[in-house]
Amino acid sequence: MRSTFNQGDMKLKKASIFLVLLSVLTLSSSWTTRPSTSSNESRKIFDYTYNLVFGPQGSSLSYDVNIIGIMKVSGSIWHKNKKKRYAESRYMSWNDGKNEYYVDNKKKTVSLYTAGTRKSDRYSSSFTFFPDDYTYSHKELKTTYELTIDARKDVSGIKHMKAIIDKRTRAPKYLKIKVLWFWTTVNITNFHSGVSDDVFNFPSEKFKSYTFIDERKK
């Protein structure tokens, strides 16, 4: 799974920040006093949740993101293979894998892009996250697993991650990620594994009063 972040990302619109984190949504943070278990078992816990989030069935969730205390954003996101949709107070996007409809509720505009060409959305290929590049350990709480993921030597991008995973449903609940010098936290609610293709269809009737901008040839 690939994802992007560099020092210029702090200038991105808030709506694009969560897309950077989507590739590691199975991870979160907490601390316990129970001894760690084997790395093989920890990796199995990770893989199971990873497949719930990124399997071909897709998934959806609501999020509250906090980037080192200076940038906060909340909303909901849906994804399935190359299809994506997210909704926040100002920005919304429907990407059906071919076209992306990007809504700005403040400016009352709908911009149409060929999928993957909008500048903020292209930040899905700068840093990489490959599960085999990390070591895994976990501690067990009463109702959750605390999963710790650390980068192997010379791995760039994400260095450390901690996750809280629901023990019964295996859904991600909270994550904490260190990229470069800063920490980002994400609270996750309303997680569902399995998404209908219909949710990625742009509801044009709801935005017929907005100004339409075709960016596909630019």
Tab-separated table of C-alpha atoms in Angstrom:
chain	number	residue	atom	x	y	z
A	1	MET	CA	0.000	0.000	0.000
A	2	ARG	CA	1.517	3.362	-0.963
A	3	SER	CA	0.929	6.747	0.551
A	4	THR	CA	2.508	10.224	0.470
A	5	PHE	CA	3.834	12.854	2.789
A	6	ASN	CA	6.697	15.370	2.691
A	7	GLN	CA	7.417	18.677	4.409
A	8	GLY	CA	5.322	20.565	1.888
A	9	ASP	CA	2.240	18.579	2.877
A	10	MET	CA	1.526	20.903	5.801
A	11	LYS	CA	0.394	23.424	3.190
A	12	LEU	CA	-2.202	21.079	1.741
A	13	LYS	CA	-5.900	21.640	2.234
A	14	LYS	CA	-7.225	19.868	5.293
A	15	ALA	CA	-9.443	17.718	3.118
A	16	SER	CA	-6.419	16.042	1.550
A	17	ILE	CA	-4.579	15.258	4.794
A	18	PHE	CA	-6.611	12.199	5.674
A	19	LEU	CA	-6.012	10.638	2.263
A	20	VAL	CA	-2.328	10.553	3.177
A	21	LEU	CA	-3.192	8.467	6.254
A	22	LEU	CA	-5.622	6.085	4.575
A	23	SER	CA	-2.952	3.515	3.781
A	24	VAL	CA	-2.180	2.999	7.480
A	25	LEU	CA	-5.671	3.148	8.967
A	26	THR	CA	-5.262	-0.186	10.642
A	27	LEU	CA	-2.919	1.373	13.199
A	28	SER	CA	-3.448	3.256	16.506
A	29	SER	CA	-2.089	3.976	19.985
A	30	SER	CA	-2.269	3.175	23.723
A	31	TRP	CA	-0.120	1.775	26.529
A	32	THR	CA	-0.494	-1.286	28.758
A	33	THR	CA	1.592	-3.219	31.266
A	34	ARG	CA	1.041	-6.721	29.932
A	35	PRO	CA	4.036	-8.539	28.361
A	36	SER	CA	4.436	-8.564	24.582
A	37	THR	CA	3.577	-11.701	22.622
A	38	SER	CA	5.297	-13.209	19.595
A	39	SER	CA	5.884	-11.137	16.438
A	40	ASN	CA	4.184	-13.802	14.303
A	41	GLU	CA	0.954	-13.509	16.281
A	42	SER	CA	1.178	-9.709	16.156
A	43	ARG	CA	1.577	-9.769	12.381
A	44	LYS	CA	-1.512	-12.000	12.084
A	45	ILE	CA	-3.528	-9.435	14.049
A	46	PHE	CA	-2.258	-6.696	11.764
A	47	ASP	CA	-2.974	-8.646	8.567
A	48	TYR	CA	-6.523	-9.479	9.601
A	49	THR	CA	-7.402	-5.831	10.269
A	50	TYR	CA	-5.488	-4.679	7.192
A	51	ASN	CA	-7.662	-6.936	5.042
A	52	LEU	CA	-10.835	-5.657	6.699
A	53	VAL	CA	-9.831	-2.136	5.682
A	54	PHE	CA	-8.161	-2.691	2.302
A	55	GLY	CA	-9.704	-5.890	0.999
A	56	PRO	CA	-11.697	-5.911	-2.271
A	57	GLN	CA	-14.923	-5.432	-0.313
A	58	GLY	CA	-13.861	-1.889	0.642
A	59	SER	CA	-14.603	-0.114	3.911
A	60	SER	CA	-15.919	3.107	5.428
A	61	LEU	CA	-15.330	5.040	8.647
A	62	SER	CA	-15.513	8.406	10.369
A	63	TYR	CA	-12.337	10.115	11.563
A	64	ASP	CA	-10.881	12.889	13.697
A	65	VAL	CA	-7.310	13.705	12.668
A	66	ASN	CA	-4.874	15.759	14.752
A	67	ILE	CA	-1.499	16.617	13.216
A	68	ILE	CA	0.913	17.735	15.977
A	69	GLY	CA	-1.838	19.865	17.513
A	70	ILE	CA	-1.843	22.499	14.773
A	71	MET	CA	-4.075	20.936	12.139
A	72	LYS	CA	-7.336	19.188	12.937
A	73	VAL	CA	-9.949	17.787	10.582
A	74	SER	CA	-12.893	15.413	10.884
A	75	GLY	CA	-15.178	13.696	8.426
A	76	SER	CA	-16.056	10.368	6.848
A	77	ILE	CA	-14.423	8.332	4.110
A	78	TRP	CA	-15.373	5.397	1.871
A	79	HIS	CA	-13.018	3.460	-0.403
A	80	LYS	CA	-13.060	0.346	-2.541
A	81	ASN	CA	-10.150	-0.554	-4.798
A	82	LYS	CA	-9.525	2.633	-6.856
A	83	LYS	CA	-12.793	4.271	-5.813
A	84	LYS	CA	-12.846	6.864	-3.031
A	85	ARG	CA	-15.286	9.217	-1.417
A	86	TYR	CA	-14.916	11.549	1.556
A	87	ALA	CA	-17.032	14.209	3.215
A	88	GLU	CA	-16.000	17.037	5.525
A	89	SER	CA	-17.674	20.304	6.503
A	90	ARG	CA	-16.241	22.246	3.547
A	91	TYR	CA	-14.801	19.727	1.103
A	92	MET	CA	-16.376	16.602	-0.389
A	93	SER	CA	-15.222	14.264	-3.120
A	94	TRP	CA	-16.662	11.409	-5.179
A	95	ASN	CA	-14.135	9.357	-7.162
A	96	ASP	CA	-15.614	6.455	-9.125
A	97	GLY	CA	-12.226	5.309	-10.440
A	98	LYS	CA	-12.589	7.237	-13.706
A	99	ASN	CA	-13.638	10.741	-12.690
A	100	GLU	CA	-13.457	12.731	-9.475
A	101	TYR	CA	-16.048	15.328	-8.481
A	102	TYR	CA	-14.486	17.718	-5.968
A	103	VAL	CA	-16.955	19.918	-4.053
A	104	ASP	CA	-16.093	23.144	-2.237
A	105	ASN	CA	-19.146	24.041	-0.131
A	106	LYS	CA	-17.804	27.489	0.761
A	107	LYS	CA	-17.179	28.536	-2.842
A	108	LYS	CA	-20.171	26.490	-4.030
A	109	THR	CA	-18.191	24.876	-6.830
A	110	VAL	CA	-17.947	21.369	-8.265
A	111	SER	CA	-14.672	20.649	-10.075
A	112	LEU	CA	-14.465	17.608	-12.353
A	113	TYR	CA	-11.089	15.862	-12.724
A	114	THR	CA	-9.876	12.712	-14.363
A	115	ALA	CA	-9.315	10.361	-11.420
A	116	GLY	CA	-5.833	10.727	-9.923
A	117	THR	CA	-4.976	14.040	-11.603
A	118	ARG	CA	-6.075	16.531	-8.934
A	119	LYS	CA	-2.918	17.917	-7.304
A	120	SER	CA	-3.831	17.175	-3.683
A	121	ASP	CA	-4.905	13.650	-4.568
A	122	ARG	CA	-1.557	12.851	-6.174
A	123	TYR	CA	0.025	12.699	-2.701
A	124	SER	CA	-0.649	8.948	-2.677
A	125	SER	CA	2.788	7.999	-4.017
A	126	SER	CA	5.522	9.914	-2.081
A	127	PHE	CA	6.270	7.864	0.964
A	128	THR	CA	5.651	4.149	1.025
A	129	PHE	CA	4.278	1.724	3.546
A	130	PHE	CA	4.996	-1.940	2.930
A	131	PRO	CA	4.003	-4.254	5.820
A	132	ASP	CA	7.090	-6.454	5.358
A	133	ASP	CA	9.354	-3.461	6.080
A	134	TYR	CA	8.234	-3.419	9.730
A	135	THR	CA	8.460	-5.466	12.909
A	136	TYR	CA	5.354	-6.164	14.981
A	137	SER	CA	4.520	-6.676	18.636
A	138	HIS	CA	1.354	-6.335	20.665
A	139	LYS	CA	-0.111	-6.261	24.155
A	140	GLU	CA	-3.535	-7.497	25.078
A	141	LEU	CA	-6.134	-5.472	26.970
A	142	LYS	CA	-9.544	-6.620	28.095
A	143	THR	CA	-11.376	-5.557	24.918
A	144	THR	CA	-8.598	-4.389	22.574
A	145	TYR	CA	-5.158	-5.151	21.185
A	146	GLU	CA	-2.370	-2.572	21.371
A	147	LEU	CA	-0.244	-3.105	18.276
A	148	THR	CA	3.221	-1.558	17.898
A	149	ILE	CA	4.869	-1.362	14.476
A	150	ASP	CA	8.475	-0.215	14.020
A	151	ALA	CA	10.358	0.368	10.788
A	152	ARG	CA	13.333	-1.823	10.009
A	153	LYS	CA	16.718	-0.184	9.455
A	154	ASP	CA	16.942	2.235	6.497
A	155	VAL	CA	13.167	2.302	5.888
A	156	SER	CA	12.100	5.841	4.941
A	157	GLY	CA	8.752	7.520	5.561
A	158	ILE	CA	6.758	6.120	8.473
A	159	LYS	CA	9.073	5.196	11.353
A	160	HIS	CA	6.801	4.176	14.219
A	161	MET	CA	3.115	3.349	14.591
A	162	LYS	CA	0.872	2.326	17.430
A	163	ALA	CA	-2.664	1.020	17.104
A	164	ILE	CA	-5.700	0.133	19.126
A	165	ILE	CA	-7.757	-2.637	17.505
A	166	ASP	CA	-11.077	-3.910	18.813
A	167	LYS	CA	-10.551	-7.481	19.985
A	168	ARG	CA	-14.031	-8.709	19.001
A	169	THR	CA	-14.577	-7.007	15.625
A	170	ARG	CA	-10.873	-6.406	14.766
A	171	ALA	CA	-11.846	-2.906	13.640
A	172	PRO	CA	-9.269	-0.094	13.985
A	173	LYS	CA	-10.212	2.366	16.739
A	174	TYR	CA	-7.294	4.759	17.136
A	175	LEU	CA	-3.890	5.265	15.563
A	176	LYS	CA	-0.742	7.205	16.198
A	177	ILE	CA	1.844	7.580	13.436
A	178	LYS	CA	5.308	9.139	13.387
A	179	VAL	CA	6.441	10.475	10.012
A	180	LEU	CA	9.679	12.459	9.881
A	181	TRP	CA	9.684	14.501	13.130
A	182	PHE	CA	5.999	14.738	13.988
A	183	TRP	CA	3.187	12.586	15.316
A	184	THR	CA	-0.307	12.345	13.856
A	185	THR	CA	-3.252	10.818	15.724
A	186	VAL	CA	-6.523	9.553	14.270
A	187	ASN	CA	-9.652	8.617	16.217
A	188	ILE	CA	-11.777	6.180	14.205
A	189	THR	CA	-15.501	5.526	14.630
A	190	ASN	CA	-18.345	3.961	12.623
A	191	PHE	CA	-16.037	1.498	10.881
A	192	HIS	CA	-17.716	-0.860	8.401
A	193	SER	CA	-16.027	-3.443	6.179
A	194	GLY	CA	-17.908	-3.767	2.882
A	195	VAL	CA	-19.072	-0.901	0.650
A	196	SER	CA	-21.614	-0.744	-2.179
A	197	ASP	CA	-20.394	0.712	-5.474
A	198	ASP	CA	-23.386	3.068	-5.424
A	199	VAL	CA	-21.841	5.282	-2.733
A	200	PHE	CA	-19.216	6.488	-5.239
A	201	ASN	CA	-21.783	7.865	-7.706
A	202	PHE	CA	-21.848	11.659	-7.645
A	203	PRO	CA	-25.314	12.986	-6.612
A	204	SER	CA	-25.473	15.791	-9.186
A	205	GLU	CA	-29.020	16.840	-8.219
A	206	LYS	CA	-27.834	17.945	-4.773
A	207	PHE	CA	-25.339	20.387	-6.295
A	208	LYS	CA	-27.188	21.738	-9.327
A	209	SER	CA	-26.980	25.288	-7.910
A	210	TYR	CA	-23.163	25.082	-7.675
A	211	THR	CA	-20.782	26.357	-10.373
A	212	PHE	CA	-19.413	23.483	-12.450
A	213	ILE	CA	-15.732	23.576	-13.473
A	214	ASP	CA	-14.327	21.012	-15.903
A	215	GLU	CA	-10.630	20.490	-15.158
A	216	ARG	CA	-10.126	17.354	-17.228
A	217	LYS	CA	-8.289	19.079	-20.089
A	218	LYS	CA	-6.047	21.244	-17.920
